[in-house]
Short mmCIF file of C-alpha atoms and ligand atoms in Angstrom, two decimals:
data_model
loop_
_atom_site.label_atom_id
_atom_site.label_comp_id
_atom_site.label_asym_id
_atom_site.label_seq_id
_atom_site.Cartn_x
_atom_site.Cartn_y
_atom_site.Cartn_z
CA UNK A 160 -13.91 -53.68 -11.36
CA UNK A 161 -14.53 -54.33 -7.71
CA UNK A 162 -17.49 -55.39 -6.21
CA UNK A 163 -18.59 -53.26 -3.11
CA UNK A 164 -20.00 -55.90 -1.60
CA UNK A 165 -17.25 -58.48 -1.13
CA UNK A 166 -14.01 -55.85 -1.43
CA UNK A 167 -12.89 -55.02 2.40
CA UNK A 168 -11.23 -52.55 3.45
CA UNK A 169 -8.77 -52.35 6.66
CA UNK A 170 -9.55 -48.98 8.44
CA UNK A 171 -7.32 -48.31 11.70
CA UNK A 172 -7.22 -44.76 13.68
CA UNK A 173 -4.19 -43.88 16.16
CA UNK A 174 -4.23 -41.08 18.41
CA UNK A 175 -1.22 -39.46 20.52
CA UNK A 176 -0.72 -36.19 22.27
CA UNK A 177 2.80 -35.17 22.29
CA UNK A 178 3.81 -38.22 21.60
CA UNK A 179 1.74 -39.99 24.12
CA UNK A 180 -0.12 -42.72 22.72
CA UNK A 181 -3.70 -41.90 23.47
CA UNK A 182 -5.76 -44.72 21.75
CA UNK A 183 -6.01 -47.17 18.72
CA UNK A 184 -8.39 -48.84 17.30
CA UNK A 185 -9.59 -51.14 14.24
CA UNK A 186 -11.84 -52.96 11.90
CA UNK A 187 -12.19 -54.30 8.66
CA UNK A 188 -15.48 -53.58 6.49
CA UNK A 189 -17.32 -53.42 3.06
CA UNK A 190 -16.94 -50.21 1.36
CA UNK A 191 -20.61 -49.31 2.23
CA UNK A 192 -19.06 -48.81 5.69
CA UNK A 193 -16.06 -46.88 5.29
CA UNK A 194 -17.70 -43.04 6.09
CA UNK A 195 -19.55 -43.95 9.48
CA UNK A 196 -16.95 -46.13 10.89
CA UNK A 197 -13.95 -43.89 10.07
CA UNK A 198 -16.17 -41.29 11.68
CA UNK A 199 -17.08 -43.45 14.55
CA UNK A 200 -13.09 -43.87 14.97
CA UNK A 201 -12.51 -40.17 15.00
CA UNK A 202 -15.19 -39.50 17.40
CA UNK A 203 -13.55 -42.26 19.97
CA UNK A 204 -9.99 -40.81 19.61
CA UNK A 205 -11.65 -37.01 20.24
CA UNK A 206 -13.15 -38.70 23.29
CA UNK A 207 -10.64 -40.73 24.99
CA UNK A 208 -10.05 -40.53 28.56
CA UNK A 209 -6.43 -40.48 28.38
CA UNK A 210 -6.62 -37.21 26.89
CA UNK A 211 -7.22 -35.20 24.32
CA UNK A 212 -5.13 -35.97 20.88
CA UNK A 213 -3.42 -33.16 19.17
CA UNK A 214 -2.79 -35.98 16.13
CA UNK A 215 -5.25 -38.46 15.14
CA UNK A 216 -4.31 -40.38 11.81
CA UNK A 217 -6.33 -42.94 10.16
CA UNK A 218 -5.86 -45.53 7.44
CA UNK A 219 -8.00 -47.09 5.23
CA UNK A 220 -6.48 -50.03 3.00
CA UNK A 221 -8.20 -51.80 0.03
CA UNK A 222 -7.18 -55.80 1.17
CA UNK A 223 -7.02 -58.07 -1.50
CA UNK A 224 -9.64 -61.06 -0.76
CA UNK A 225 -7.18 -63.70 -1.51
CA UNK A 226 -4.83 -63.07 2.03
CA UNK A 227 -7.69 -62.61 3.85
CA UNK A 228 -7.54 -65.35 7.03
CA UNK A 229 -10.45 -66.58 8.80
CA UNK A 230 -10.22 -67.51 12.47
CA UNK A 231 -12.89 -68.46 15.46
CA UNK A 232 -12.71 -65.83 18.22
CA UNK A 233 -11.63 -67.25 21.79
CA UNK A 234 -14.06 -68.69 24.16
CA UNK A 235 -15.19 -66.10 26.73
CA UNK A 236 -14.76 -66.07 30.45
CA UNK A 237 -14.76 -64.29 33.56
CA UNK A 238 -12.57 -65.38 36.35
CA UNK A 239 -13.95 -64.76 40.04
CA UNK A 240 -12.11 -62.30 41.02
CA UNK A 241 -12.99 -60.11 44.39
CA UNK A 242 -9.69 -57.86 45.07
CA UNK A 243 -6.37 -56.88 43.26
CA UNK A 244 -4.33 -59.69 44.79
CA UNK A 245 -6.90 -62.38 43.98
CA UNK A 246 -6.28 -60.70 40.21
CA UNK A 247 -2.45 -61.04 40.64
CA UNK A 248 -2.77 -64.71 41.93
CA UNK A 249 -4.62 -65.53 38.78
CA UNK A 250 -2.78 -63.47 36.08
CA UNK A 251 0.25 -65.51 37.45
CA UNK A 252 -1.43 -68.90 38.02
CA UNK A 253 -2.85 -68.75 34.58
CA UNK A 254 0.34 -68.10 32.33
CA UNK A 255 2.24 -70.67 34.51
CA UNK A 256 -0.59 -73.39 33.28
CA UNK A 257 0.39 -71.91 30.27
CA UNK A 258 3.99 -72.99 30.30
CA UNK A 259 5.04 -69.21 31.66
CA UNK A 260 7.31 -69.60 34.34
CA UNK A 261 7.23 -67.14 37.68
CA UNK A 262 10.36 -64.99 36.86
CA UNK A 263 8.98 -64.47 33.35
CA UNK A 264 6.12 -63.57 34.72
CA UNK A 265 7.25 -61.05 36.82
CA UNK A 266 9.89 -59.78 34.35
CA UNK A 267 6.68 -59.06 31.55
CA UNK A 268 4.41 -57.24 34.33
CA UNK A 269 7.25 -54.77 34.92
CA UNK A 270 7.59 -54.39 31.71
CA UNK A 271 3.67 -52.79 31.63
CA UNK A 272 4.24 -51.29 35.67
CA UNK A 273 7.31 -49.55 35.24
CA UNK A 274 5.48 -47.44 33.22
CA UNK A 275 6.69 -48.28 29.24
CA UNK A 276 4.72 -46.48 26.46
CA UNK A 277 3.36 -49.06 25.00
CA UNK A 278 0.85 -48.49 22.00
CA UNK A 279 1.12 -52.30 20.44
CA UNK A 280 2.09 -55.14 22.69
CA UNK A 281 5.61 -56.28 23.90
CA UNK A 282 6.69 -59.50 22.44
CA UNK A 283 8.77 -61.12 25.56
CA UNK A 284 10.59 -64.31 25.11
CA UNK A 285 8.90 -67.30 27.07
CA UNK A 286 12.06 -68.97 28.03
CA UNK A 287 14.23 -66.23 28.91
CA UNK A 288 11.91 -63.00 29.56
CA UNK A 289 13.91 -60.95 27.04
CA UNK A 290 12.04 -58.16 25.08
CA UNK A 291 12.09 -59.91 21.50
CA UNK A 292 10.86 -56.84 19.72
CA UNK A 293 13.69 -54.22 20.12
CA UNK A 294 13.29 -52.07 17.27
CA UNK A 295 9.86 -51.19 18.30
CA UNK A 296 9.75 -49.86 21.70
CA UNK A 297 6.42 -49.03 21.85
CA UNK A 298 5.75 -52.85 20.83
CA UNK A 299 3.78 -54.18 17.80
CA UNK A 300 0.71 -53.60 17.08
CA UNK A 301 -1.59 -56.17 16.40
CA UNK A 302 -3.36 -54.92 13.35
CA UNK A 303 -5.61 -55.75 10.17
CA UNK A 304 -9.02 -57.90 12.11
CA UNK A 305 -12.30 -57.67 12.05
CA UNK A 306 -15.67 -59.39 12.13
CA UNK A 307 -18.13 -61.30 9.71
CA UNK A 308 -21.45 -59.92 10.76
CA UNK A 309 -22.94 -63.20 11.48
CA UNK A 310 -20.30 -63.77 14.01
CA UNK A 311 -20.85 -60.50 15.19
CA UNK A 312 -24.53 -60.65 15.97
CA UNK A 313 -24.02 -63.92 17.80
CA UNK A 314 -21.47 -61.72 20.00
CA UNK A 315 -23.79 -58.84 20.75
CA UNK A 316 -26.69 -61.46 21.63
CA UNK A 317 -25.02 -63.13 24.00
CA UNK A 318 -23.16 -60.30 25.56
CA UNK A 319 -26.40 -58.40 25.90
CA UNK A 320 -27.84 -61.39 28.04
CA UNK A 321 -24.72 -62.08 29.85
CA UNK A 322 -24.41 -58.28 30.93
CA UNK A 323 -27.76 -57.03 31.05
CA UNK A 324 -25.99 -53.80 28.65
CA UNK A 325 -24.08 -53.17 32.00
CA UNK A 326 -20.70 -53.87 30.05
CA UNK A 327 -19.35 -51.69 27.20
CA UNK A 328 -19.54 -54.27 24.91
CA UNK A 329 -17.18 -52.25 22.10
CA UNK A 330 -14.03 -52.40 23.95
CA UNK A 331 -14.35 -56.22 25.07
CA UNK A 332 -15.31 -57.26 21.64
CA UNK A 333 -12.73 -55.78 20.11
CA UNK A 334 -10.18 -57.17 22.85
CA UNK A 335 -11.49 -60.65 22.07
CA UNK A 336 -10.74 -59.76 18.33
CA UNK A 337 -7.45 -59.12 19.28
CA UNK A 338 -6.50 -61.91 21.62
CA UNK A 339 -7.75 -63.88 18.91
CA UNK A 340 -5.72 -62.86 16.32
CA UNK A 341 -2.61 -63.34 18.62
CA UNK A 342 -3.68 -66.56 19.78
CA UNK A 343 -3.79 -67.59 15.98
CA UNK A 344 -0.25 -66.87 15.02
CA UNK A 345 2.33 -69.90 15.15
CA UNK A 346 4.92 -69.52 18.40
CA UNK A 347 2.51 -67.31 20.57
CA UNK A 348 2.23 -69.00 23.38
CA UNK A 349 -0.05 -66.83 25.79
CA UNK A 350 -0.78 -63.21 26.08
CA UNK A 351 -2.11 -61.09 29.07
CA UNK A 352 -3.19 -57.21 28.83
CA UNK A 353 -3.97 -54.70 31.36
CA UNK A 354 -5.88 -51.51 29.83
CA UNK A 355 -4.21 -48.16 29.59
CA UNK A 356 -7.24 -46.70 30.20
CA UNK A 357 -7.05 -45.80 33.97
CA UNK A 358 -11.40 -45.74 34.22
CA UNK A 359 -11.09 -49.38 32.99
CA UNK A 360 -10.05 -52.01 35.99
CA UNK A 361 -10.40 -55.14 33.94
CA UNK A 362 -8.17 -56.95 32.08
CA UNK A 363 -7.36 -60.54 30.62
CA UNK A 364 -4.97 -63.79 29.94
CA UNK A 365 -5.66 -65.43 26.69
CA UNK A 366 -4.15 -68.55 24.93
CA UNK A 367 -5.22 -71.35 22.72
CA UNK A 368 -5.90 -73.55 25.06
CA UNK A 369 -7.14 -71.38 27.68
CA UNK A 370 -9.49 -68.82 25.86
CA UNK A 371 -9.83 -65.82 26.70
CA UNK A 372 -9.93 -65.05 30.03
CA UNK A 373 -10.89 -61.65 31.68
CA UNK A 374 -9.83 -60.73 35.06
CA UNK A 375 -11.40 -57.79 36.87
CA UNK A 376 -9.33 -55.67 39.33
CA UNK A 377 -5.58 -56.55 37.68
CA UNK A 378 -5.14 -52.61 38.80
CA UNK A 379 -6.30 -49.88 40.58
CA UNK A 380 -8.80 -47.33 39.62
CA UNK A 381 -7.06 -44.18 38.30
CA UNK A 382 -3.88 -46.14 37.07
CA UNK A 383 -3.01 -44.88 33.24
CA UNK A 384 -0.44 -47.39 33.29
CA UNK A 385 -1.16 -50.77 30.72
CA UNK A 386 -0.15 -52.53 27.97
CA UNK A 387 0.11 -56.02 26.40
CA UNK A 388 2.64 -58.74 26.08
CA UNK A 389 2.99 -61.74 24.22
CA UNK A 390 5.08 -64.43 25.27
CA UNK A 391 6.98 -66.25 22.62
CA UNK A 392 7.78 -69.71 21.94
CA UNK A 393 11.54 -69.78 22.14
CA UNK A 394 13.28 -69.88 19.04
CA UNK A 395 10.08 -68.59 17.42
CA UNK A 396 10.24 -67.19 13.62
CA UNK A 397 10.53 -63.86 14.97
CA UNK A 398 9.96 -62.16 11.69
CA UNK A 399 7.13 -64.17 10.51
CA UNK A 400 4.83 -63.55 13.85
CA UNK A 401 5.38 -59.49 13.91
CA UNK A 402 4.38 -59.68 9.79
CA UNK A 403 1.62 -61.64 10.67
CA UNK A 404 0.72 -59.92 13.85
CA UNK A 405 0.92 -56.32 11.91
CA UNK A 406 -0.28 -57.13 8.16
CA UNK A 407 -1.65 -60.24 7.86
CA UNK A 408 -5.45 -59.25 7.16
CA UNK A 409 -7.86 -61.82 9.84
CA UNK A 410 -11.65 -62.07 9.52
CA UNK A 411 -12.95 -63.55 12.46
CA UNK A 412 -16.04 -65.62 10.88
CA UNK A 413 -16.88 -68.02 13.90
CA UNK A 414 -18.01 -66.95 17.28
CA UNK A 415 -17.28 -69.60 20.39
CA UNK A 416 -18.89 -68.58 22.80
CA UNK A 417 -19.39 -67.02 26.76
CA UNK A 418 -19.06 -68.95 29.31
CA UNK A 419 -19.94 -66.83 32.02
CA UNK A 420 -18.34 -66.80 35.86
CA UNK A 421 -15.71 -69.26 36.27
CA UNK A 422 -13.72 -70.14 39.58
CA UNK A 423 -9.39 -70.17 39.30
CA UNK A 424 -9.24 -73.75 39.95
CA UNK A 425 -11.64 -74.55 37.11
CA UNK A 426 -10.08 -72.75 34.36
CA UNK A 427 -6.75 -74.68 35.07
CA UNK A 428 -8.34 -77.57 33.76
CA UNK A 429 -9.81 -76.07 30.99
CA UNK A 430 -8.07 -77.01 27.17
CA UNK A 431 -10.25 -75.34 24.60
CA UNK A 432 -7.33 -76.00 21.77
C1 PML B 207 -8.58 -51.94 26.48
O1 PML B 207 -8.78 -51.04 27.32
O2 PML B 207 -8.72 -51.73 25.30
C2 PML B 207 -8.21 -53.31 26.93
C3 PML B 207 -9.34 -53.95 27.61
C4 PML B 207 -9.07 -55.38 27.98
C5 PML B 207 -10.16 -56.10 28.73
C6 PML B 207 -11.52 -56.05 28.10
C7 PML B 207 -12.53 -56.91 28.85
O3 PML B 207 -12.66 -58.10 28.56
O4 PML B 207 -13.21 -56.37 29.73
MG1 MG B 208 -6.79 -48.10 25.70
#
């Protein structure tokens, strides 16, 4: 028999009109907590700025205990960031400190600008900028995480002070979840996203040794264009990071942290690893 208690469950919604990827989203929980958060998931896809869905599916998987992973989250930051082109600077001075060269760059931002569905991220070779993840075009999602509640409460206290409740705390949580489940997985080097959500202005660059880093004003107001990419350590197992990317299950059971306001210059001498 199972126990209620300690049996998790992986429960992930994806919405699309026409096609059109409209919004995903995730968790993993005790069984106790299966009806209001699959509602709470249906409710968010119903609600979604990008649109309204004419297909919402969700999944709920028993996980078996044993492959479960546990992992800290990222330290949090906010770069100073006053205009789009102080975002750009950073977004590009940050994965270069990260080993991402210019051209690379460039080559992954186009990638998200020139306007590529992309409902999971892009996996983009570090080295040589190629798209690594072919057979996916709308990329891989990065799937199976959640949250001890511990952990979680830690989160939501801090936040709340940081933010004064000014902040929807939801949708950065659960992009530090994210960039921390990437940042675990052996030859992911760095990853940066810019939300597809065109209300939403912010977005990040996260690595090991960086954290995770969010950078308001990496687009313009009213821009539904976004997406993720991970940049890969060449000659990567390419196999083994989209399986554990996609199905390995990761409870994050360790919260590191806000760090508030931080200037460029500082963060490039940050090495939280
Ligand atoms: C998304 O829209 O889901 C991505 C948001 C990324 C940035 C979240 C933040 O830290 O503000
Ligand atoms: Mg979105």
């Amino acid at each position: 028999m199972t126990d209620e208690l300690t049996t998790h469950y992986s429960i992930r919604m994806r919405a699309s009109d026409g096609g059109r990827h409209i919004s995903g989203a995730e968790g993993i929980y005790n069984e106790g907590l299966i009806d209001d958060n699959t509602v709470a998931l249906i409710h968010r896809a119903l609600a979604h700025p990008r649109g309204k869905p004419d297909s919402i599916t969700v999944t709920i998987e028993r996980l078996d205990g044993g492959e479960i992973r546990n992992i800290s989250t990222l330290p949090i930051c906010t770069c100073a960031i006053t205009n789009e082109k102080a975002a750009r600077t950073a977004v590009y001075t940050l994965l270069n400190h990260a080993g991402i060269g210019t051209d690379i760059v460039s080559a992954a931002l186009n990638i998200i600008e020139d306007g590529a569905q992309l409902s999971g991220a892009a996996l983009v070779d570090a080295v040589t900028g190629e798209r690594l993840d072919a057979e996916s075009p709308g990329g891989v999602r990065v799937s199976r995480f959640g949250i001890e509640d511990a952990a979680l409460s830690e989160f939501e206290a801090e936040f709340e002070t940081l933010t004064g409740g000014l902040l929807r705390e939801t949708r950065v949580l659960e992009a530090v979840m994210l960039a921390s489940k990437s940042a675990s997985c052996d030859g992911v080097i760095a990853e940066v996203c810019i939300s597809d959500n065109p209300d939403y202005t912010t977005g990040y660059v996260s690595s090991r040794r960086l954290g995770y880093v969010r950078i308001p004003n990496i687009k313009t107001e009213g821009d539904e264009r976004g997406g993720r990419i991970l940049f890969i350590d060449k000659g990567a197992d390419i196999n083994a990071i989209v399986k554990y990317l996609r199905h390995t299950p990761v409870m994050i059971d360790k919260f590191r942290g806000i760090n508030g306001i931080k200037e460029l210059y500082e963060l490039t001498g940050i090495d939280n690893s």
